[in-house]
mmCIF file of C-alpha atoms in Angstrom:
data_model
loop_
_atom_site.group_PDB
_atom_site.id
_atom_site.type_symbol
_atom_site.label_atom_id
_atom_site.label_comp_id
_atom_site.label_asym_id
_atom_site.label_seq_id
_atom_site.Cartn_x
_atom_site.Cartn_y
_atom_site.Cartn_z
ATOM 1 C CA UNK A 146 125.575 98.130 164.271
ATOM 2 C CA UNK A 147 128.941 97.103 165.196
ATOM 3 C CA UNK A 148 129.439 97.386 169.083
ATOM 4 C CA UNK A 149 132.125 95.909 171.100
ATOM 5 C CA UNK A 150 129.135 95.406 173.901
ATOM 6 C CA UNK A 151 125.723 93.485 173.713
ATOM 7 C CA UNK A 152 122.886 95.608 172.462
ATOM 8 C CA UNK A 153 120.712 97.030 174.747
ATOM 9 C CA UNK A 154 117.661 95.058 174.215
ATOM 10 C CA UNK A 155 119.573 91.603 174.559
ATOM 11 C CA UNK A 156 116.726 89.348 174.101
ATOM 12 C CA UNK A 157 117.566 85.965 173.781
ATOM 13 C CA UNK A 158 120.558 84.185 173.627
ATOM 14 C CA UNK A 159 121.105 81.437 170.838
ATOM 15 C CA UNK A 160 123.325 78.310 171.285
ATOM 16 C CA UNK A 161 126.020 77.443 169.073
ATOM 17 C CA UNK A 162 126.373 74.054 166.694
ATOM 18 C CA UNK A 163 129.536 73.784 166.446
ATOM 19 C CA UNK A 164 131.115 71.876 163.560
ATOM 20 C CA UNK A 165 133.108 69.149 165.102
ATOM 21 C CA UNK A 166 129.992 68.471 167.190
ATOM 22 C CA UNK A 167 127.388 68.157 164.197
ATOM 23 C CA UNK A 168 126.628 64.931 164.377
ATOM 24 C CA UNK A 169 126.462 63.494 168.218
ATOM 25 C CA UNK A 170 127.163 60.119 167.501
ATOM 26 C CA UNK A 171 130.617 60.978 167.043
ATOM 27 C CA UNK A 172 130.487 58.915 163.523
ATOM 28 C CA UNK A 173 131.605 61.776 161.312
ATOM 29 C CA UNK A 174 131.889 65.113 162.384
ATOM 30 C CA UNK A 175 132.053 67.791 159.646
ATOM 31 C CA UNK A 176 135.828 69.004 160.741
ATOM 32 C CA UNK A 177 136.871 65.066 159.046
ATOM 33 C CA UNK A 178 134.211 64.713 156.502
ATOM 34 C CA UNK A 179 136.596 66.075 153.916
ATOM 35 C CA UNK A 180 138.567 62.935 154.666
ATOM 36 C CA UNK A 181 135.656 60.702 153.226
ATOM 37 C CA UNK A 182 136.750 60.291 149.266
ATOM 38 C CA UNK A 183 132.924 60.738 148.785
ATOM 39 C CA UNK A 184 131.625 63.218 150.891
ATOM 40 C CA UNK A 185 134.801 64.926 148.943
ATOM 41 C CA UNK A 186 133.395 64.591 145.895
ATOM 42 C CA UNK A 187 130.419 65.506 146.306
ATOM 43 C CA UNK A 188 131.430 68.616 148.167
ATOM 44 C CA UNK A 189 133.967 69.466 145.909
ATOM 45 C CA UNK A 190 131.859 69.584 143.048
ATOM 46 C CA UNK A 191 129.087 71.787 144.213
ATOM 47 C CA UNK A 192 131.001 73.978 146.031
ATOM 48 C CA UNK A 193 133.254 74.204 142.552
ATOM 49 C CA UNK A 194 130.372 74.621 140.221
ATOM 50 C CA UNK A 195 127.865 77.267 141.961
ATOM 51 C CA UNK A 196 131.176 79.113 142.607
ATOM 52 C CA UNK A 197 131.660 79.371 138.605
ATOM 53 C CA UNK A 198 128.150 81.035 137.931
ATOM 54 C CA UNK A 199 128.776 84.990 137.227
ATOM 55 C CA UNK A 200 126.847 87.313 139.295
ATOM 56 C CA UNK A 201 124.448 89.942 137.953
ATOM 57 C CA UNK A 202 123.632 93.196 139.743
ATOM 58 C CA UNK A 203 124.491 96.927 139.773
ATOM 59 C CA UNK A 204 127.981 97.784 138.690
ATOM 60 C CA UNK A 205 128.808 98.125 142.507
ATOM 61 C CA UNK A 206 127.964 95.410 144.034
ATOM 62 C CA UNK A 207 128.823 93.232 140.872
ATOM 63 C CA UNK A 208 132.629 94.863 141.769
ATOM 64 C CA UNK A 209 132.075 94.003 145.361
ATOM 65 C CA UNK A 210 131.375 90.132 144.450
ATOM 66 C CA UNK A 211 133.939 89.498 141.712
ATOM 67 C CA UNK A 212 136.841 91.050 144.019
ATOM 68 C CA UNK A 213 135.525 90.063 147.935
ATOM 69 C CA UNK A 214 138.839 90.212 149.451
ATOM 70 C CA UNK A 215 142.383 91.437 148.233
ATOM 71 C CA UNK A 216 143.493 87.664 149.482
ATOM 72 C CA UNK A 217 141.666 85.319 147.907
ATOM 73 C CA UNK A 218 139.971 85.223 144.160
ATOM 74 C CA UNK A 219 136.286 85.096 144.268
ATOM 75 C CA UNK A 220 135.996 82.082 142.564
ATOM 76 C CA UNK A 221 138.094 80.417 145.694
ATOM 77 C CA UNK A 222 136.223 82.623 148.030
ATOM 78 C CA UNK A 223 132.768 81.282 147.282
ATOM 79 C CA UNK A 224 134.102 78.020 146.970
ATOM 80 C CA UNK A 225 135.094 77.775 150.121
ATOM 81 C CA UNK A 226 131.348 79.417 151.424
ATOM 82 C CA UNK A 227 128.944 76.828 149.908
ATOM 83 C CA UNK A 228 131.500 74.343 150.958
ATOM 84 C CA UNK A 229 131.460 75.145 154.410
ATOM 85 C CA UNK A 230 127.509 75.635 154.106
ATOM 86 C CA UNK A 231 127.373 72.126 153.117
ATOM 87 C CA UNK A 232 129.892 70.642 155.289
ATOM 88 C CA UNK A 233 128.407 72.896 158.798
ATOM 89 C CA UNK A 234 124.996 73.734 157.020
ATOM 90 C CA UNK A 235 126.045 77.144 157.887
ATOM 91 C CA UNK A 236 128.647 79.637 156.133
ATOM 92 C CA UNK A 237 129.445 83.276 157.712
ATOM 93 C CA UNK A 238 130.797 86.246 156.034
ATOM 94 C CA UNK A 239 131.314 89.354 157.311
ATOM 95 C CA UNK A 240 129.981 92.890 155.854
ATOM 96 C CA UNK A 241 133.323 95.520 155.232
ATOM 97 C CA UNK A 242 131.263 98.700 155.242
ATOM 98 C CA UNK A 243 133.007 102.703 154.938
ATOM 99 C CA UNK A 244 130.065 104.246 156.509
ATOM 100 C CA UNK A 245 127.498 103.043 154.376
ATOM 101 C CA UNK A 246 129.216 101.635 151.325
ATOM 102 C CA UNK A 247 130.355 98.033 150.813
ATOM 103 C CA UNK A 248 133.955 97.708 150.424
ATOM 104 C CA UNK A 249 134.531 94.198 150.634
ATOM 105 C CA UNK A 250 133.863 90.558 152.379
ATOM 106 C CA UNK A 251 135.722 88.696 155.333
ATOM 107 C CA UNK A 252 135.364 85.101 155.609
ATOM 108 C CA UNK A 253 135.117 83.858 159.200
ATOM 109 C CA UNK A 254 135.572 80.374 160.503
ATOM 110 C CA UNK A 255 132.319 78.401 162.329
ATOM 111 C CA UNK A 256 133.901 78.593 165.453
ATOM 112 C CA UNK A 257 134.455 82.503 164.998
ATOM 113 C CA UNK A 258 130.709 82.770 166.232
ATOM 114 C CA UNK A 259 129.927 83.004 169.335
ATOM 115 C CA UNK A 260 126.778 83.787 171.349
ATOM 116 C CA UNK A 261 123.739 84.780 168.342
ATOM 117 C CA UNK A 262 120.991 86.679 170.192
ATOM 118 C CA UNK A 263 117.763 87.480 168.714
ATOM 119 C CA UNK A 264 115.692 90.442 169.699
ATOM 120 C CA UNK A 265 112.704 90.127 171.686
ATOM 121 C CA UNK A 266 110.349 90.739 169.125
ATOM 122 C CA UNK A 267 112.179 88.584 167.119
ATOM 123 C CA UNK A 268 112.968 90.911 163.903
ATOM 124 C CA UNK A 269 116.634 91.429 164.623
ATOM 125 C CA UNK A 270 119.470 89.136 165.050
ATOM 126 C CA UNK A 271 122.993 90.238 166.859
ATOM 127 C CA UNK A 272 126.572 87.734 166.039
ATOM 128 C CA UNK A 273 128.915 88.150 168.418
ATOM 129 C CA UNK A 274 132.202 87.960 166.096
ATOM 130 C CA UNK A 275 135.763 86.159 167.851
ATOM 131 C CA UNK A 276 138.571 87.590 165.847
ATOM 132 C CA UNK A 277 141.812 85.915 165.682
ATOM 133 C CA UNK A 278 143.845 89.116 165.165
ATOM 134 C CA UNK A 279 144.230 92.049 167.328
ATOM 135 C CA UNK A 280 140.603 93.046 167.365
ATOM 136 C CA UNK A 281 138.500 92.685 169.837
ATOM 137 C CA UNK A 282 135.420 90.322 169.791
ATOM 138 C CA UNK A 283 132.510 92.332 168.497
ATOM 139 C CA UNK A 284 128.635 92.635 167.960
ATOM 140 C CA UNK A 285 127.088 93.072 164.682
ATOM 141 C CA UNK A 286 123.515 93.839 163.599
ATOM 142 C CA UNK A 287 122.240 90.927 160.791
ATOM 143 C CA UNK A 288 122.780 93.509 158.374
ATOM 144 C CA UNK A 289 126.334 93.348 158.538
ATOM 145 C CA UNK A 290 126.732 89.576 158.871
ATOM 146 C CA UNK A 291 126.120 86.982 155.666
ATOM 147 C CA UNK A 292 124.173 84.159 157.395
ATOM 148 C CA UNK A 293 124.102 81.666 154.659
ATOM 149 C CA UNK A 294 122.272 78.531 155.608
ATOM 150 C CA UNK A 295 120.551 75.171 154.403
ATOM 151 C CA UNK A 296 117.439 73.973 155.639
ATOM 152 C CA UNK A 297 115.854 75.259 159.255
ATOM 153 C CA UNK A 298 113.387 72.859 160.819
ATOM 154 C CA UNK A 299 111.741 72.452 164.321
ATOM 155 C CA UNK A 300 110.528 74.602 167.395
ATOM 156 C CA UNK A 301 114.159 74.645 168.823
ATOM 157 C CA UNK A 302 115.630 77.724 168.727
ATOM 158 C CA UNK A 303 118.539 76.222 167.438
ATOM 159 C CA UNK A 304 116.392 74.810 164.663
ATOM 160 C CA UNK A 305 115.033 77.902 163.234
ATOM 161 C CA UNK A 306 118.125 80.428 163.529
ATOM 162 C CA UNK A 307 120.824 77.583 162.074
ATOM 163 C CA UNK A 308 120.811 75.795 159.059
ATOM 164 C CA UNK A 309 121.043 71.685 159.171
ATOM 165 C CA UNK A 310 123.776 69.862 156.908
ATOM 166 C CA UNK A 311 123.281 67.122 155.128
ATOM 167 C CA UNK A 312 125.498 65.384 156.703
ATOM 168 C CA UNK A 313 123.405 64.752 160.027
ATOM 169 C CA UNK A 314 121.113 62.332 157.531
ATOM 170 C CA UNK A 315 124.131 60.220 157.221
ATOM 171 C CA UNK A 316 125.033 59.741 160.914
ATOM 172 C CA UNK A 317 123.148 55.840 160.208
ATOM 173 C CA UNK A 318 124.834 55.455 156.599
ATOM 174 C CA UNK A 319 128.181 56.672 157.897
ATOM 175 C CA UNK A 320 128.100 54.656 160.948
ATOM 176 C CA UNK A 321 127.528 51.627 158.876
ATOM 177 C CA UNK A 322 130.112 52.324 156.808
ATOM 178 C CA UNK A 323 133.066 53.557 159.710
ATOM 179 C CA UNK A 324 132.455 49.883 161.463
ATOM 180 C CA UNK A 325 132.612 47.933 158.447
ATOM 181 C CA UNK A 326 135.213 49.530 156.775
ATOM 182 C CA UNK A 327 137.950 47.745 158.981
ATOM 183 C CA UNK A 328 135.984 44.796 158.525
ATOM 184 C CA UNK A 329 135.827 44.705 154.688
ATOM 185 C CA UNK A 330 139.670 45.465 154.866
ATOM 186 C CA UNK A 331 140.419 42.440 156.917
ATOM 187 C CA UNK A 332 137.818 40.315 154.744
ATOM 188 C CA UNK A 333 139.717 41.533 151.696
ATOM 189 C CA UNK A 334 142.781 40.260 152.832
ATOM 190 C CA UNK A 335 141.789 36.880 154.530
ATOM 191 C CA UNK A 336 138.954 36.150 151.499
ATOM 192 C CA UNK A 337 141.814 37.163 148.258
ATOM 193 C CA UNK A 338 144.447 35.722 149.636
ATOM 194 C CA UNK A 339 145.359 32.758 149.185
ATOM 195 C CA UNK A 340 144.270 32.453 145.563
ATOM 196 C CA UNK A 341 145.550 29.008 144.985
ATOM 197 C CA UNK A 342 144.967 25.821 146.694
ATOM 198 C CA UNK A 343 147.165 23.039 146.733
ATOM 199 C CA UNK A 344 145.938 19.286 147.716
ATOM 200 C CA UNK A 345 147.426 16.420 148.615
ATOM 201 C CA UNK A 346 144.768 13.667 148.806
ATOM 202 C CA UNK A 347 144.764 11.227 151.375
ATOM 203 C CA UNK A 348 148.116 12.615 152.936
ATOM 204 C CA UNK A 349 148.268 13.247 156.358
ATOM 205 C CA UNK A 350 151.625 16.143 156.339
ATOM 206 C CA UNK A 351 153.480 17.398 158.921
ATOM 207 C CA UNK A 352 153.994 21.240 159.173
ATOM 208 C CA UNK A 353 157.461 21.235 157.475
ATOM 209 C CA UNK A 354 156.146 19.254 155.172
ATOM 210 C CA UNK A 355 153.426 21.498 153.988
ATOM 211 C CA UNK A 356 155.802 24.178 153.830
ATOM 212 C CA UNK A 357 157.972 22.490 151.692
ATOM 213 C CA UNK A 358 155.312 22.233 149.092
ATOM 214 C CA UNK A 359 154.063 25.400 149.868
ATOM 215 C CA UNK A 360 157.350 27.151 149.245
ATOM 216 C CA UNK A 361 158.216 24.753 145.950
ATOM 217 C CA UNK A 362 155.387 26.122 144.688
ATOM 218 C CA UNK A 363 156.322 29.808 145.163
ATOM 219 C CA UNK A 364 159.243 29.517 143.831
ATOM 220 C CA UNK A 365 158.256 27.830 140.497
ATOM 221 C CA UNK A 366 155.802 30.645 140.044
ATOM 222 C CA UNK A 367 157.473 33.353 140.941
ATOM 223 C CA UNK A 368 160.893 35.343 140.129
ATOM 224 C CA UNK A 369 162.397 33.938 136.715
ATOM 225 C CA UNK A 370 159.623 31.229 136.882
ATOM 226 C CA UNK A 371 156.800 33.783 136.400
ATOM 227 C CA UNK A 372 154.355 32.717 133.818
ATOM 228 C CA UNK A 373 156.395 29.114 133.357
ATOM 229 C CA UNK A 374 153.784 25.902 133.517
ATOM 230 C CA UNK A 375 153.361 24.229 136.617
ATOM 231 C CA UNK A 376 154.381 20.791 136.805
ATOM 232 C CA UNK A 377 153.069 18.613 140.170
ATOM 233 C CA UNK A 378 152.985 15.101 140.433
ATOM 234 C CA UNK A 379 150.651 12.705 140.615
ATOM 235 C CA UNK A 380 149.797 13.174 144.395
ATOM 236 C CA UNK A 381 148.742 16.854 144.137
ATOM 237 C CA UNK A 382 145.709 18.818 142.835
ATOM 238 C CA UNK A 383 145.762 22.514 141.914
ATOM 239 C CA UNK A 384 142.733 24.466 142.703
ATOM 240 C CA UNK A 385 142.241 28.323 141.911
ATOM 241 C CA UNK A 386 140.288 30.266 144.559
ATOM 242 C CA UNK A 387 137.682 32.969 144.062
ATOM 243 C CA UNK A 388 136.699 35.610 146.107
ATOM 244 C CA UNK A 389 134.012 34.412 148.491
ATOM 245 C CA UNK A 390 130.238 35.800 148.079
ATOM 246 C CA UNK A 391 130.591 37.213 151.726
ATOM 247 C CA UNK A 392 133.369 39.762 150.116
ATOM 248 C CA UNK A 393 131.246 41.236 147.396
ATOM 249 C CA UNK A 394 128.535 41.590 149.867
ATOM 250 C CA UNK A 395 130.844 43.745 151.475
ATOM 251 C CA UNK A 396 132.143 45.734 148.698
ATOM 252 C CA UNK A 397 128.864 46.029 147.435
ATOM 253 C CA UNK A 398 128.021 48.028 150.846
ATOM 254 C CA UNK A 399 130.884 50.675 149.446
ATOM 255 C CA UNK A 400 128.581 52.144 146.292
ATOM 256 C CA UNK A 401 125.499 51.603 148.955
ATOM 257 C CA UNK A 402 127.579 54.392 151.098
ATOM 258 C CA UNK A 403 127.865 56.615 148.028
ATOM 259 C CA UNK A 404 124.017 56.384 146.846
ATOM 260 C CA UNK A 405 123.023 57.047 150.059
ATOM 261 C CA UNK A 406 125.565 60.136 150.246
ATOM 262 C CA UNK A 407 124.813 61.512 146.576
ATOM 263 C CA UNK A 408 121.126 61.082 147.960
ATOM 264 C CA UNK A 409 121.457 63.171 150.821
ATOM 265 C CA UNK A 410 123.054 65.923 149.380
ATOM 266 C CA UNK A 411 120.290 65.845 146.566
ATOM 267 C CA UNK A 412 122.319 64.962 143.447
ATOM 268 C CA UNK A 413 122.133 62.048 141.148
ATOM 269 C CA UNK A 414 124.561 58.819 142.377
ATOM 270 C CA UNK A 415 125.404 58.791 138.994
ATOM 271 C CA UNK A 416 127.499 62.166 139.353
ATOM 272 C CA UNK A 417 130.315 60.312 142.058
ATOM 273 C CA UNK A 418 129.018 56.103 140.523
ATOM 274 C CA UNK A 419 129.521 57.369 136.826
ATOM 275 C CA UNK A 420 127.384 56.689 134.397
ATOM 276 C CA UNK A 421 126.020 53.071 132.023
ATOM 277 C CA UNK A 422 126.237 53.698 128.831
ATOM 278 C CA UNK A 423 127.541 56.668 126.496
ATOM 279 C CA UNK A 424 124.725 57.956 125.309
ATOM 280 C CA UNK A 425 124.422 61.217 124.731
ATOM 281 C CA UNK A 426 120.443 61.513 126.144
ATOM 282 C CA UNK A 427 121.175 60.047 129.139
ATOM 283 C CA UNK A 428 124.517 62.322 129.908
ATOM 284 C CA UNK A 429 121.713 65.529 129.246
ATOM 285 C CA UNK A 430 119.008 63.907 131.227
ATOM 286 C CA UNK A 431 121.485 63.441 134.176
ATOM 287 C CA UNK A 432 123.301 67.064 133.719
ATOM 288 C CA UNK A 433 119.862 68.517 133.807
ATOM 289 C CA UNK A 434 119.051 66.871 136.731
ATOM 290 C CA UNK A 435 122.215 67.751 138.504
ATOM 291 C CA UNK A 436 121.642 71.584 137.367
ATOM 292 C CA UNK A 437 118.034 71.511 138.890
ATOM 293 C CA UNK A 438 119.620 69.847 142.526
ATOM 294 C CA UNK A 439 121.836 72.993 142.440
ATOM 295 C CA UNK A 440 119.143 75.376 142.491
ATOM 296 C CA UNK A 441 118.660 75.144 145.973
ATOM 297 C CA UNK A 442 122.416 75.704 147.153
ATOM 298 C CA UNK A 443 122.270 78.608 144.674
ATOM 299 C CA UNK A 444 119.272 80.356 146.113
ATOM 300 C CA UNK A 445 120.411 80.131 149.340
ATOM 301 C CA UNK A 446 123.331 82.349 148.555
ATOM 302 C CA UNK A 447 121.937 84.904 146.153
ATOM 303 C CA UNK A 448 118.929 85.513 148.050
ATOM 304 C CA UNK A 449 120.869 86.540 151.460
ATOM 305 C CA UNK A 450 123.440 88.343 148.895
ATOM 306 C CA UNK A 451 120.103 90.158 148.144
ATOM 307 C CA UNK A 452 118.389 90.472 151.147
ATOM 308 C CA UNK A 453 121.988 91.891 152.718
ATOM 309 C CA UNK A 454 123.063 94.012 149.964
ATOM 310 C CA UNK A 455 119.467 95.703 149.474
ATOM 311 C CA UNK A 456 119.741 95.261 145.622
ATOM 312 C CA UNK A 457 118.821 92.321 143.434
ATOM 313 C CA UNK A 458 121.236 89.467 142.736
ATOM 314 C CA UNK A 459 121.236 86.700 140.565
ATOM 315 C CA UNK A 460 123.928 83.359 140.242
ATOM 316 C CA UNK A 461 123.781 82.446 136.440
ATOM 317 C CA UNK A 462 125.331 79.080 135.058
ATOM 318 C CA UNK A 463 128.067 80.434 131.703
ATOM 319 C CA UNK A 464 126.473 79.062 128.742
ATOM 320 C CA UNK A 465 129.049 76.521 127.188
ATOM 321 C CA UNK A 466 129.972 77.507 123.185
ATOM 322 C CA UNK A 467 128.405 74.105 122.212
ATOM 323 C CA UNK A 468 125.058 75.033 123.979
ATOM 324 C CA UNK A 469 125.207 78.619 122.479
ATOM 325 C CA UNK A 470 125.285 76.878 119.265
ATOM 326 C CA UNK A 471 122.201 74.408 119.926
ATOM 327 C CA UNK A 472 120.199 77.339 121.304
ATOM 328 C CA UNK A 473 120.830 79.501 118.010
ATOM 329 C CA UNK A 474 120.310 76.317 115.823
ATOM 330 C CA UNK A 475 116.462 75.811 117.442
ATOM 331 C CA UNK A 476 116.465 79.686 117.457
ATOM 332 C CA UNK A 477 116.840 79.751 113.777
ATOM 333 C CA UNK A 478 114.432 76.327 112.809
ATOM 334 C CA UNK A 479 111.650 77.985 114.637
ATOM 335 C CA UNK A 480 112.232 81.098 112.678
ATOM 336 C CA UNK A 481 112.481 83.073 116.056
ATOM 337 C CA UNK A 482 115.513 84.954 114.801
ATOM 338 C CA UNK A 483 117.477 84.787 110.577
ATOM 339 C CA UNK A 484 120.248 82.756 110.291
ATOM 340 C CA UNK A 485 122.168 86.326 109.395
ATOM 341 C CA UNK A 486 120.958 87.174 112.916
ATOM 342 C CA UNK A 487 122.395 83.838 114.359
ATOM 343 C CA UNK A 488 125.425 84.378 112.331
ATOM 344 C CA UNK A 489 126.295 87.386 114.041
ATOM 345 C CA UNK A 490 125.478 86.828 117.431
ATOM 346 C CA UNK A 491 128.030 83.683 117.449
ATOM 347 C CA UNK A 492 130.917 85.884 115.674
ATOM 348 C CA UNK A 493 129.829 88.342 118.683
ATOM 349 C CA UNK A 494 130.560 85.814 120.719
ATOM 350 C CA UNK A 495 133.914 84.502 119.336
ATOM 351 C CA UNK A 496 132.448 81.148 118.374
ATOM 352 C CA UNK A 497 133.054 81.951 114.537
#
């Protein structure tokens, strides 16, 4: 339980990964990812759709979930939790307990945890808790500490007591993409710009010269001249430029970056790409694909809810009015329920 000392049986002590040292290449840490348009968007929209699923549980804790702090709405609350699972690969929330009853959740920061020691026999884990108010740092048992995390692998110690973020797949993809970025900038510039060519054949011009021309030229197709023929004489060709096969090389490398990020965080590239075509199959194949990718970042949060609460707990997707309606309709053509049956349940609903 809560202890401003170590327990008694310390065991061993477990080393931190800190967020702005997640990846060790220095490429991206997780502190900046945010500032990857992306990584952002990818983040943003898990993080925004697992927190919109309605929990299901006892009355109690059901209360407890839907109001976790008097500060923050729950739906911003558990936003902020899978986001910070995803960005760290680890999310911590602390247990508000009178005696034995739940009265609410704190949200603490990565860097809020300090040393994690497990027990010698390994069943018990102790998080030593850095508070940025007037409390003192503290010890709590597992059972008052949410530890939700992504994937453990490995032997390490580290490995199996901290969950791994997505992000430290990228460390290659992101690399790529930090040192090239400056480089596609620069090629954008240099390879777009100049559009237009002008020759003079068999001339052999002086500097002033060729600005003279080149600043004629500007200012017969620009200002009050914009959109006005262009009139050269004899000795001068006109030649429009393209942008160089080099450059889409290099912006093709910008939707590589995205795959390769949609990829790693296990959702469709269509979801951040968009999506070819309209058709309506392919926008249900793709949204039932994204729904099964979220299974796993749902999980992870109602089955420590569950394991930490000692009740069960469920995260449930709201069924949309025009899904509603298809269920009932295949409901009905099956004969599974009457079509007065059907009727009523979508009045129940407010649908009709």
């Amino acid at each position: 339980r809560s202890s401003p000392v170590p327990p008694n049986n310390s065991g061993i002590v477990v080393g931190r990964l800190y967020g702005n040292t997640l990846i060790p290449t220095g490429v991206l840490s997780a502190s900046n990812a945010m500032t990857n348009s992306d990584i952002y968007a990818v983040v943003s929209l898990i993080s925004s759709d697992i927190a919109s699923m309605q929990f299901h549980s006892d009355e109690l804790t059901e209360q407890v979930l839907n109001n976790p702090t008097k500060t923050i709405n729950s739906y911003n609350f558990f936003q902020s939790i899978v986001a910070k699972m995803l960005l760290y690969g680890n999310s911590y929330v602390l247990i508000n307990k009178d005696k034995s009853v739940i009265t609410g959740l704190e949200m603490l920061e990565d860097d809020q945890i300090g040393e994690v020691i497990v027990s010698d026999d390994g069943q018990d884990v102790t998080y030593l808790v850095h508070f940025n108010d007037n409390r003192p740092d503290t010890y709590y048992d597992s059972s008052e500490i949410l530890h939700f995390k992504l994937i453990t692998v490995g032997s390490d110690t580290n490995d199996k007591y901290f969950g791994k973020s997505p992000l430290m797949s990228l460390a290659p993809e992101l690399g790529i993409g930090s040192l090239s970025n400056k480089l596609i900038e620069s090629t954008l510039k240099n390879g777009i710009n100049p559009s237009v060519m002008i020759k003079i054949p068999e001339a052999q011009l002086d500097g002033q010269a060729k600005d003279n021309i080149r600043n004629g030229f500007v200012n017969s197709t620009t200002g009050e001249n914009t959109g006005k023929p262009i009139v050269l004489d004899s000795s001068a060709q006109l030649e429009q430029l393209g942008i160089s096969p080099e450059v889409s090389n290099f912006l093709a490398n910008i939707n590589f970056t995205k795959t390769q990020i949609a990829k790693a965080f296990g959702i469709s590239d269509s979801m951040i790409l968009g999506t070819t075509g309209d058709a309506q199959s392919n926008l249900d194949m793709i949204n039932q694909s994204y729904q099964r990718s979220l299974t796993k970042y749902k999980n992870a949060i109602q089955y420590e809810l569950s394991l930490k609460f000692g009740v069960p707990i469920q995260l449930a997707s709201e069924v949309t009015d025009d899904q509603l309606i298809t269920r009932v309709n295949t409901l009905v053509t099956n004969n599974i329920i009457s079509a007065g049956d059907a009727e009523a349940l979508l009045k129940q609903k407010g649908i009709i």
